[in-house]
């Protein structure tokens, strides 16, 4: 059976370098990693991560806690899970999904939390392991998210450039950072163009948006664009306009936000602000692993060090499809 020393000799590097490639690959150059991985493959060397975890009193388990009340097979979370899992697999960590914050979730090396709302942070503050949030927050926790404000700037600017006279924002009825940012991007862009913002808020359900459009149809003039805070709301708007026999996109435009599957199954297909969710999932997992590697032993009354807060924002992209004008010219 091949040993660490055998790998080091074949790769012509030190045992310390091999160990670092296995345990802390982010600290090693790509060239060195390729040399070591090639030697490991030739020798069929398999690191014993279970023994290493036992010796270091670690679990090699990461808990992904989904606090939003949704089905975890929903496309957005399925895509996020894939991104997280890919990164953890590269470092031989197991991923466990938890959907109840008050459950006995067991031990782990760190937490990834998504869907956190204001009332959740008292519980999050009690966690005694390195923690990363997926989603911007005002509680000084490290996080990864898309630039929500920039996303609705892109959407609102597109509606203005397409010549829509009225632009209405359909938001999610949540007092949370991401929603504030999305509304701010819309409002700032409207005001800069000398227009009056119009905001309507719902739960994040397509049926609520559809019912509102149908019940208030007489209030919407042709040449109106609906900028929505999610693709779910946008699909509801689309169905409502179709039910009322409105013309999309010439009379009524629709722009969603997320760009994860729902925009593609809509008919007609939605113009949307696409978030790189899988890439973001990989990034938030990578940052958590860095925190775990750097963390000192922590007591149960551990208070996160928030003096060096990590905030990573990814730029979303406007994807033009069939629910706005100029689709064929994009």
mmCIF file of C-alpha atoms in Angstrom:
data_model
loop_
_atom_site.group_PDB
_atom_site.id
_atom_site.type_symbol
_atom_site.label_atom_id
_atom_site.label_comp_id
_atom_site.label_asym_id
_atom_site.label_seq_id
_atom_site.Cartn_x
_atom_site.Cartn_y
_atom_site.Cartn_z
ATOM 1 C CA UNK A 1 0.000 0.000 0.000
ATOM 2 C CA UNK A 2 1.376 3.403 -1.025
ATOM 3 C CA UNK A 3 2.315 5.871 1.688
ATOM 4 C CA UNK A 4 2.568 9.639 1.920
ATOM 5 C CA UNK A 5 6.326 9.277 1.588
ATOM 6 C CA UNK A 6 5.921 7.315 -1.652
ATOM 7 C CA UNK A 7 3.786 10.100 -3.115
ATOM 8 C CA UNK A 8 6.320 12.732 -2.082
ATOM 9 C CA UNK A 9 9.188 10.818 -3.723
ATOM 10 C CA UNK A 10 7.319 10.266 -6.995
ATOM 11 C CA UNK A 11 6.212 13.897 -7.176
ATOM 12 C CA UNK A 12 9.700 15.070 -6.125
ATOM 13 C CA UNK A 13 8.294 17.239 -3.348
ATOM 14 C CA UNK A 14 8.401 17.146 0.451
ATOM 15 C CA UNK A 15 5.977 15.196 2.611
ATOM 16 C CA UNK A 16 4.810 18.526 4.013
ATOM 17 C CA UNK A 17 3.854 19.672 0.518
ATOM 18 C CA UNK A 18 1.851 16.493 -0.097
ATOM 19 C CA UNK A 19 0.082 16.956 3.225
ATOM 20 C CA UNK A 20 -0.700 20.559 2.389
ATOM 21 C CA UNK A 21 -2.113 19.597 -1.027
ATOM 22 C CA UNK A 22 -4.398 17.070 0.644
ATOM 23 C CA UNK A 23 -5.490 19.130 3.617
ATOM 24 C CA UNK A 24 -5.119 22.756 2.505
ATOM 25 C CA UNK A 25 -5.116 22.829 -1.317
ATOM 26 C CA UNK A 26 -5.973 26.544 -1.328
ATOM 27 C CA UNK A 27 -2.453 27.192 0.045
ATOM 28 C CA UNK A 28 -0.676 25.399 -2.824
ATOM 29 C CA UNK A 29 -0.047 26.457 -6.424
ATOM 30 C CA UNK A 30 -1.922 24.709 -9.227
ATOM 31 C CA UNK A 31 1.364 23.358 -10.591
ATOM 32 C CA UNK A 32 2.233 21.630 -7.319
ATOM 33 C CA UNK A 33 -1.283 20.268 -6.950
ATOM 34 C CA UNK A 34 -1.113 18.718 -10.412
ATOM 35 C CA UNK A 35 2.215 17.036 -9.598
ATOM 36 C CA UNK A 36 0.928 15.588 -6.341
ATOM 37 C CA UNK A 37 -2.448 14.505 -7.736
ATOM 38 C CA UNK A 38 -0.712 12.789 -10.646
ATOM 39 C CA UNK A 39 1.561 10.876 -8.246
ATOM 40 C CA UNK A 40 -1.400 9.927 -6.052
ATOM 41 C CA UNK A 41 -3.255 8.591 -9.070
ATOM 42 C CA UNK A 42 -0.274 6.574 -10.321
ATOM 43 C CA UNK A 43 0.240 5.027 -6.886
ATOM 44 C CA UNK A 44 -3.506 4.658 -6.209
ATOM 45 C CA UNK A 45 -2.918 6.497 -2.940
ATOM 46 C CA UNK A 46 -6.117 7.126 -0.935
ATOM 47 C CA UNK A 47 -5.820 9.527 2.022
ATOM 48 C CA UNK A 48 -7.493 8.196 5.152
ATOM 49 C CA UNK A 49 -9.679 11.189 5.935
ATOM 50 C CA UNK A 50 -11.755 9.275 8.477
ATOM 51 C CA UNK A 51 -8.657 8.507 10.562
ATOM 52 C CA UNK A 52 -7.459 12.087 10.177
ATOM 53 C CA UNK A 53 -10.809 13.441 11.356
ATOM 54 C CA UNK A 54 -10.809 11.123 14.357
ATOM 55 C CA UNK A 55 -7.305 12.143 15.349
ATOM 56 C CA UNK A 56 -8.090 15.832 14.993
ATOM 57 C CA UNK A 57 -11.437 15.500 16.818
ATOM 58 C CA UNK A 58 -13.335 16.757 13.760
ATOM 59 C CA UNK A 59 -16.332 15.323 11.884
ATOM 60 C CA UNK A 60 -15.661 16.347 8.264
ATOM 61 C CA UNK A 61 -19.362 17.166 8.108
ATOM 62 C CA UNK A 62 -20.854 20.486 7.003
ATOM 63 C CA UNK A 63 -24.460 21.298 7.825
ATOM 64 C CA UNK A 64 -26.435 23.288 5.254
ATOM 65 C CA UNK A 65 -29.357 24.796 7.152
ATOM 66 C CA UNK A 66 -32.249 25.989 4.981
ATOM 67 C CA UNK A 67 -34.424 28.247 7.118
ATOM 68 C CA UNK A 68 -36.804 29.381 4.409
ATOM 69 C CA UNK A 69 -40.000 27.341 4.290
ATOM 70 C CA UNK A 70 -39.671 25.838 0.838
ATOM 71 C CA UNK A 71 -39.290 22.425 -0.720
ATOM 72 C CA UNK A 72 -35.576 21.671 -0.846
ATOM 73 C CA UNK A 73 -35.965 20.221 -4.358
ATOM 74 C CA UNK A 74 -37.096 23.642 -5.613
ATOM 75 C CA UNK A 75 -34.779 24.547 -8.525
ATOM 76 C CA UNK A 76 -33.054 27.431 -6.735
ATOM 77 C CA UNK A 77 -32.026 25.292 -3.786
ATOM 78 C CA UNK A 78 -31.219 22.275 -5.930
ATOM 79 C CA UNK A 79 -28.752 24.439 -7.867
ATOM 80 C CA UNK A 80 -27.293 25.875 -4.660
ATOM 81 C CA UNK A 81 -26.868 22.365 -3.248
ATOM 82 C CA UNK A 82 -24.963 21.272 -6.337
ATOM 83 C CA UNK A 83 -22.532 24.173 -6.019
ATOM 84 C CA UNK A 84 -21.951 23.546 -2.311
ATOM 85 C CA UNK A 85 -21.605 19.779 -2.770
ATOM 86 C CA UNK A 86 -19.063 20.096 -5.585
ATOM 87 C CA UNK A 87 -16.770 22.231 -3.449
ATOM 88 C CA UNK A 88 -17.102 20.040 -0.370
ATOM 89 C CA UNK A 89 -16.501 16.868 -2.379
ATOM 90 C CA UNK A 90 -13.158 18.222 -3.536
ATOM 91 C CA UNK A 91 -12.100 18.494 0.104
ATOM 92 C CA UNK A 92 -13.664 15.205 1.251
ATOM 93 C CA UNK A 93 -16.355 16.813 3.398
ATOM 94 C CA UNK A 94 -19.828 15.361 3.750
ATOM 95 C CA UNK A 95 -22.872 17.612 3.332
ATOM 96 C CA UNK A 96 -25.985 17.269 5.469
ATOM 97 C CA UNK A 97 -29.135 19.303 4.832
ATOM 98 C CA UNK A 98 -31.175 20.552 7.806
ATOM 99 C CA UNK A 99 -34.523 22.338 7.510
ATOM 100 C CA UNK A 100 -35.487 22.886 11.168
ATOM 101 C CA UNK A 101 -33.422 25.267 13.243
ATOM 102 C CA UNK A 102 -34.696 23.971 16.581
ATOM 103 C CA UNK A 103 -34.044 20.327 15.793
ATOM 104 C CA UNK A 104 -31.174 18.364 17.323
ATOM 105 C CA UNK A 105 -28.942 18.829 14.306
ATOM 106 C CA UNK A 106 -25.913 17.003 15.712
ATOM 107 C CA UNK A 107 -22.226 17.829 15.581
ATOM 108 C CA UNK A 108 -20.340 19.170 12.572
ATOM 109 C CA UNK A 109 -17.313 21.287 11.645
ATOM 110 C CA UNK A 110 -19.252 24.276 10.336
ATOM 111 C CA UNK A 111 -22.583 25.691 9.216
ATOM 112 C CA UNK A 112 -23.840 27.093 5.931
ATOM 113 C CA UNK A 113 -27.114 28.931 6.466
ATOM 114 C CA UNK A 114 -29.541 30.182 3.844
ATOM 115 C CA UNK A 115 -33.000 31.687 4.062
ATOM 116 C CA UNK A 116 -32.225 33.370 7.399
ATOM 117 C CA UNK A 117 -34.780 35.932 8.532
ATOM 118 C CA UNK A 118 -34.559 38.528 11.290
ATOM 119 C CA UNK A 119 -36.091 36.234 13.917
ATOM 120 C CA UNK A 120 -33.545 33.488 13.184
ATOM 121 C CA UNK A 121 -30.439 35.356 14.315
ATOM 122 C CA UNK A 122 -30.947 34.834 18.042
ATOM 123 C CA UNK A 123 -30.639 31.104 17.303
ATOM 124 C CA UNK A 124 -27.769 31.568 14.856
ATOM 125 C CA UNK A 125 -25.863 33.540 17.515
ATOM 126 C CA UNK A 126 -25.804 30.401 19.666
ATOM 127 C CA UNK A 127 -24.026 28.234 17.112
ATOM 128 C CA UNK A 128 -20.502 27.374 18.240
ATOM 129 C CA UNK A 129 -18.907 26.450 14.932
ATOM 130 C CA UNK A 130 -17.624 28.522 11.991
ATOM 131 C CA UNK A 131 -20.608 29.875 10.075
ATOM 132 C CA UNK A 132 -21.224 31.386 6.644
ATOM 133 C CA UNK A 133 -24.524 32.792 5.395
ATOM 134 C CA UNK A 134 -25.821 32.546 1.871
ATOM 135 C CA UNK A 135 -27.594 35.880 1.599
ATOM 136 C CA UNK A 136 -26.748 39.427 2.579
ATOM 137 C CA UNK A 137 -27.663 40.413 6.135
ATOM 138 C CA UNK A 138 -27.527 43.304 8.571
ATOM 139 C CA UNK A 139 -26.333 41.201 11.491
ATOM 140 C CA UNK A 140 -22.626 41.367 10.601
ATOM 141 C CA UNK A 141 -22.339 37.720 9.598
ATOM 142 C CA UNK A 142 -20.026 36.703 6.768
ATOM 143 C CA UNK A 143 -21.998 36.069 3.597
ATOM 144 C CA UNK A 144 -22.073 35.411 -0.127
ATOM 145 C CA UNK A 145 -24.851 36.799 -2.311
ATOM 146 C CA UNK A 146 -25.551 38.353 -5.660
ATOM 147 C CA UNK A 147 -25.628 42.142 -5.931
ATOM 148 C CA UNK A 148 -29.371 42.529 -5.523
ATOM 149 C CA UNK A 149 -29.415 46.286 -5.951
ATOM 150 C CA UNK A 150 -27.425 46.080 -9.169
ATOM 151 C CA UNK A 151 -29.753 43.355 -10.434
ATOM 152 C CA UNK A 152 -32.862 45.504 -10.249
ATOM 153 C CA UNK A 153 -30.896 48.419 -11.676
ATOM 154 C CA UNK A 154 -30.280 46.225 -14.732
ATOM 155 C CA UNK A 155 -33.935 45.207 -14.928
ATOM 156 C CA UNK A 156 -35.350 48.712 -14.487
ATOM 157 C CA UNK A 157 -32.859 50.228 -16.914
ATOM 158 C CA UNK A 158 -33.835 47.636 -19.520
ATOM 159 C CA UNK A 159 -37.522 48.496 -19.091
ATOM 160 C CA UNK A 160 -36.744 52.202 -19.491
ATOM 161 C CA UNK A 161 -34.593 51.609 -22.561
ATOM 162 C CA UNK A 162 -37.323 49.456 -24.096
ATOM 163 C CA UNK A 163 -39.663 52.446 -23.990
ATOM 164 C CA UNK A 164 -42.199 51.283 -21.404
ATOM 165 C CA UNK A 165 -44.006 54.299 -19.980
ATOM 166 C CA UNK A 166 -45.087 52.719 -16.686
ATOM 167 C CA UNK A 167 -42.728 50.496 -14.699
ATOM 168 C CA UNK A 168 -44.168 48.784 -11.621
ATOM 169 C CA UNK A 169 -42.158 46.777 -9.092
ATOM 170 C CA UNK A 170 -43.689 43.595 -7.692
ATOM 171 C CA UNK A 171 -41.758 42.834 -4.506
ATOM 172 C CA UNK A 172 -41.675 40.110 -1.869
ATOM 173 C CA UNK A 173 -43.375 40.995 1.402
ATOM 174 C CA UNK A 174 -40.333 40.507 3.606
ATOM 175 C CA UNK A 175 -38.396 42.988 5.734
ATOM 176 C CA UNK A 176 -35.065 41.475 4.769
ATOM 177 C CA UNK A 177 -31.807 42.827 3.378
ATOM 178 C CA UNK A 178 -32.024 41.245 -0.068
ATOM 179 C CA UNK A 179 -35.521 42.637 -0.621
ATOM 180 C CA UNK A 180 -34.533 46.105 0.581
ATOM 181 C CA UNK A 181 -31.623 46.030 -1.869
ATOM 182 C CA UNK A 182 -33.779 44.930 -4.794
ATOM 183 C CA UNK A 183 -36.343 47.630 -4.101
ATOM 184 C CA UNK A 184 -33.581 50.224 -3.695
ATOM 185 C CA UNK A 185 -32.117 49.365 -7.078
ATOM 186 C CA UNK A 186 -35.514 49.861 -8.686
ATOM 187 C CA UNK A 187 -36.314 53.091 -6.828
ATOM 188 C CA UNK A 188 -32.939 54.725 -7.447
ATOM 189 C CA UNK A 189 -33.097 53.965 -11.166
ATOM 190 C CA UNK A 190 -36.654 55.272 -11.466
ATOM 191 C CA UNK A 191 -35.889 58.469 -9.586
ATOM 192 C CA UNK A 192 -32.740 59.084 -11.589
ATOM 193 C CA UNK A 193 -34.876 58.920 -14.739
ATOM 194 C CA UNK A 194 -37.433 61.330 -13.251
ATOM 195 C CA UNK A 195 -40.112 58.675 -12.768
ATOM 196 C CA UNK A 196 -42.304 57.886 -9.782
ATOM 197 C CA UNK A 197 -41.701 54.433 -8.272
ATOM 198 C CA UNK A 198 -44.713 52.144 -7.841
ATOM 199 C CA UNK A 199 -44.254 49.145 -5.531
ATOM 200 C CA UNK A 200 -46.664 46.322 -4.716
ATOM 201 C CA UNK A 201 -45.637 43.500 -2.354
ATOM 202 C CA UNK A 202 -46.777 39.876 -1.996
ATOM 203 C CA UNK A 203 -45.724 36.598 -0.546
ATOM 204 C CA UNK A 204 -43.359 34.854 -2.952
ATOM 205 C CA UNK A 205 -46.157 32.941 -4.696
ATOM 206 C CA UNK A 206 -47.083 33.139 -8.361
ATOM 207 C CA UNK A 207 -50.795 32.839 -7.537
ATOM 208 C CA UNK A 208 -50.741 36.063 -5.492
ATOM 209 C CA UNK A 209 -49.162 38.040 -8.330
ATOM 210 C CA UNK A 210 -51.559 36.518 -10.866
ATOM 211 C CA UNK A 211 -54.625 37.318 -8.770
ATOM 212 C CA UNK A 212 -53.466 40.899 -8.259
ATOM 213 C CA UNK A 213 -52.970 41.461 -11.989
ATOM 214 C CA UNK A 214 -56.409 40.059 -12.794
ATOM 215 C CA UNK A 215 -58.205 41.921 -9.993
ATOM 216 C CA UNK A 216 -56.545 45.262 -10.864
ATOM 217 C CA UNK A 217 -56.411 44.829 -14.619
ATOM 218 C CA UNK A 218 -58.318 48.047 -15.310
ATOM 219 C CA UNK A 219 -55.523 50.008 -13.545
ATOM 220 C CA UNK A 220 -52.745 48.872 -15.898
ATOM 221 C CA UNK A 221 -52.274 50.862 -19.063
ATOM 222 C CA UNK A 222 -50.728 49.349 -22.170
ATOM 223 C CA UNK A 223 -46.987 50.071 -22.397
ATOM 224 C CA UNK A 224 -46.366 48.928 -18.814
ATOM 225 C CA UNK A 225 -43.476 46.746 -17.622
ATOM 226 C CA UNK A 226 -43.534 44.726 -14.400
ATOM 227 C CA UNK A 227 -40.130 44.385 -12.720
ATOM 228 C CA UNK A 228 -40.410 41.478 -10.272
ATOM 229 C CA UNK A 229 -38.351 40.476 -7.252
ATOM 230 C CA UNK A 230 -38.458 36.800 -8.232
ATOM 231 C CA UNK A 231 -39.221 34.587 -11.205
ATOM 232 C CA UNK A 232 -42.120 33.120 -9.242
ATOM 233 C CA UNK A 233 -43.820 36.490 -9.094
ATOM 234 C CA UNK A 234 -42.961 37.118 -12.747
ATOM 235 C CA UNK A 235 -44.632 33.864 -13.836
ATOM 236 C CA UNK A 236 -47.742 34.909 -11.919
ATOM 237 C CA UNK A 237 -47.751 38.260 -13.698
ATOM 238 C CA UNK A 238 -47.360 36.497 -17.035
ATOM 239 C CA UNK A 239 -50.298 34.194 -16.369
ATOM 240 C CA UNK A 240 -52.438 37.090 -15.204
ATOM 241 C CA UNK A 241 -51.757 39.143 -18.339
ATOM 242 C CA UNK A 242 -52.443 36.142 -20.565
ATOM 243 C CA UNK A 243 -55.719 35.414 -18.756
ATOM 244 C CA UNK A 244 -56.797 38.996 -19.350
ATOM 245 C CA UNK A 245 -55.752 38.732 -23.032
ATOM 246 C CA UNK A 246 -52.951 41.306 -22.773
ATOM 247 C CA UNK A 247 -50.171 41.314 -25.352
ATOM 248 C CA UNK A 248 -46.662 40.336 -24.180
ATOM 249 C CA UNK A 249 -44.218 42.063 -24.736
ATOM 250 C CA UNK A 250 -45.611 44.838 -26.948
ATOM 251 C CA UNK A 251 -48.219 46.088 -24.480
ATOM 252 C CA UNK A 252 -46.871 44.570 -21.267
ATOM 253 C CA UNK A 253 -43.306 43.637 -20.365
ATOM 254 C CA UNK A 254 -42.178 41.345 -17.553
ATOM 255 C CA UNK A 255 -38.730 40.944 -15.954
ATOM 256 C CA UNK A 256 -38.037 38.375 -13.243
ATOM 257 C CA UNK A 257 -35.149 37.788 -10.850
ATOM 258 C CA UNK A 258 -33.235 34.537 -10.155
ATOM 259 C CA UNK A 259 -32.764 32.830 -13.522
ATOM 260 C CA UNK A 260 -32.885 29.283 -12.166
ATOM 261 C CA UNK A 261 -35.115 27.044 -14.305
ATOM 262 C CA UNK A 262 -38.490 28.772 -13.776
ATOM 263 C CA UNK A 263 -37.618 31.480 -16.281
ATOM 264 C CA UNK A 264 -37.015 28.841 -18.945
ATOM 265 C CA UNK A 265 -40.238 26.859 -18.496
ATOM 266 C CA UNK A 266 -42.444 29.957 -18.610
ATOM 267 C CA UNK A 267 -44.336 30.491 -21.864
ATOM 268 C CA UNK A 268 -43.292 32.887 -23.249
ATOM 269 C CA UNK A 269 -39.861 32.547 -21.650
ATOM 270 C CA UNK A 270 -39.043 35.217 -19.091
ATOM 271 C CA UNK A 271 -36.533 37.976 -19.361
ATOM 272 C CA UNK A 272 -34.803 37.744 -15.982
ATOM 273 C CA UNK A 273 -31.898 38.837 -13.812
ATOM 274 C CA UNK A 274 -29.825 35.678 -13.539
ATOM 275 C CA UNK A 275 -27.840 34.883 -10.404
ATOM 276 C CA UNK A 276 -24.816 32.551 -10.709
ATOM 277 C CA UNK A 277 -26.240 30.349 -7.959
ATOM 278 C CA UNK A 278 -24.029 27.292 -8.470
ATOM 279 C CA UNK A 279 -20.865 29.410 -8.482
ATOM 280 C CA UNK A 280 -22.094 31.240 -5.397
ATOM 281 C CA UNK A 281 -22.735 27.911 -3.666
ATOM 282 C CA UNK A 282 -19.191 26.760 -4.377
ATOM 283 C CA UNK A 283 -17.807 30.064 -3.109
ATOM 284 C CA UNK A 284 -19.721 30.094 0.179
ATOM 285 C CA UNK A 285 -18.569 26.516 0.840
ATOM 286 C CA UNK A 286 -14.945 27.400 0.031
ATOM 287 C CA UNK A 287 -15.041 30.371 2.407
ATOM 288 C CA UNK A 288 -16.473 28.236 5.185
ATOM 289 C CA UNK A 289 -13.698 25.675 4.743
ATOM 290 C CA UNK A 290 -11.145 28.476 4.986
ATOM 291 C CA UNK A 291 -12.712 29.595 8.255
ATOM 292 C CA UNK A 292 -12.649 26.036 9.584
ATOM 293 C CA UNK A 293 -8.960 25.656 8.689
ATOM 294 C CA UNK A 294 -8.077 28.932 10.389
ATOM 295 C CA UNK A 295 -10.364 28.595 13.395
ATOM 296 C CA UNK A 296 -8.995 28.206 16.904
ATOM 297 C CA UNK A 297 -10.800 25.847 19.284
ATOM 298 C CA UNK A 298 -14.049 27.511 20.257
ATOM 299 C CA UNK A 299 -16.075 27.240 23.421
ATOM 300 C CA UNK A 300 -19.845 26.896 23.527
ATOM 301 C CA UNK A 301 -20.237 30.570 24.368
ATOM 302 C CA UNK A 302 -18.255 31.483 21.257
ATOM 303 C CA UNK A 303 -19.044 34.909 19.852
ATOM 304 C CA UNK A 304 -18.178 35.271 16.145
ATOM 305 C CA UNK A 305 -15.392 37.717 15.382
ATOM 306 C CA UNK A 306 -17.102 40.229 13.148
ATOM 307 C CA UNK A 307 -14.300 42.762 12.939
ATOM 308 C CA UNK A 308 -13.070 41.216 9.696
ATOM 309 C CA UNK A 309 -16.380 40.583 8.028
ATOM 310 C CA UNK A 310 -16.369 38.729 4.726
ATOM 311 C CA UNK A 311 -18.873 40.056 2.165
ATOM 312 C CA UNK A 312 -18.740 38.564 -1.323
ATOM 313 C CA UNK A 313 -21.128 39.913 -3.958
ATOM 314 C CA UNK A 314 -21.506 38.344 -7.393
ATOM 315 C CA UNK A 315 -22.746 40.470 -10.279
ATOM 316 C CA UNK A 316 -25.984 39.131 -11.778
ATOM 317 C CA UNK A 317 -26.685 39.243 -15.513
ATOM 318 C CA UNK A 318 -29.747 40.412 -17.428
ATOM 319 C CA UNK A 319 -30.944 37.590 -19.693
ATOM 320 C CA UNK A 320 -33.270 38.833 -22.391
ATOM 321 C CA UNK A 321 -35.987 36.513 -23.547
ATOM 322 C CA UNK A 322 -39.519 36.861 -24.873
ATOM 323 C CA UNK A 323 -41.260 38.962 -22.216
ATOM 324 C CA UNK A 324 -39.571 42.262 -23.083
ATOM 325 C CA UNK A 325 -39.050 44.196 -26.284
ATOM 326 C CA UNK A 326 -35.808 44.059 -28.254
ATOM 327 C CA UNK A 327 -35.447 40.333 -27.526
ATOM 328 C CA UNK A 328 -34.376 39.533 -31.062
ATOM 329 C CA UNK A 329 -31.788 42.322 -31.051
ATOM 330 C CA UNK A 330 -30.037 41.192 -27.852
#
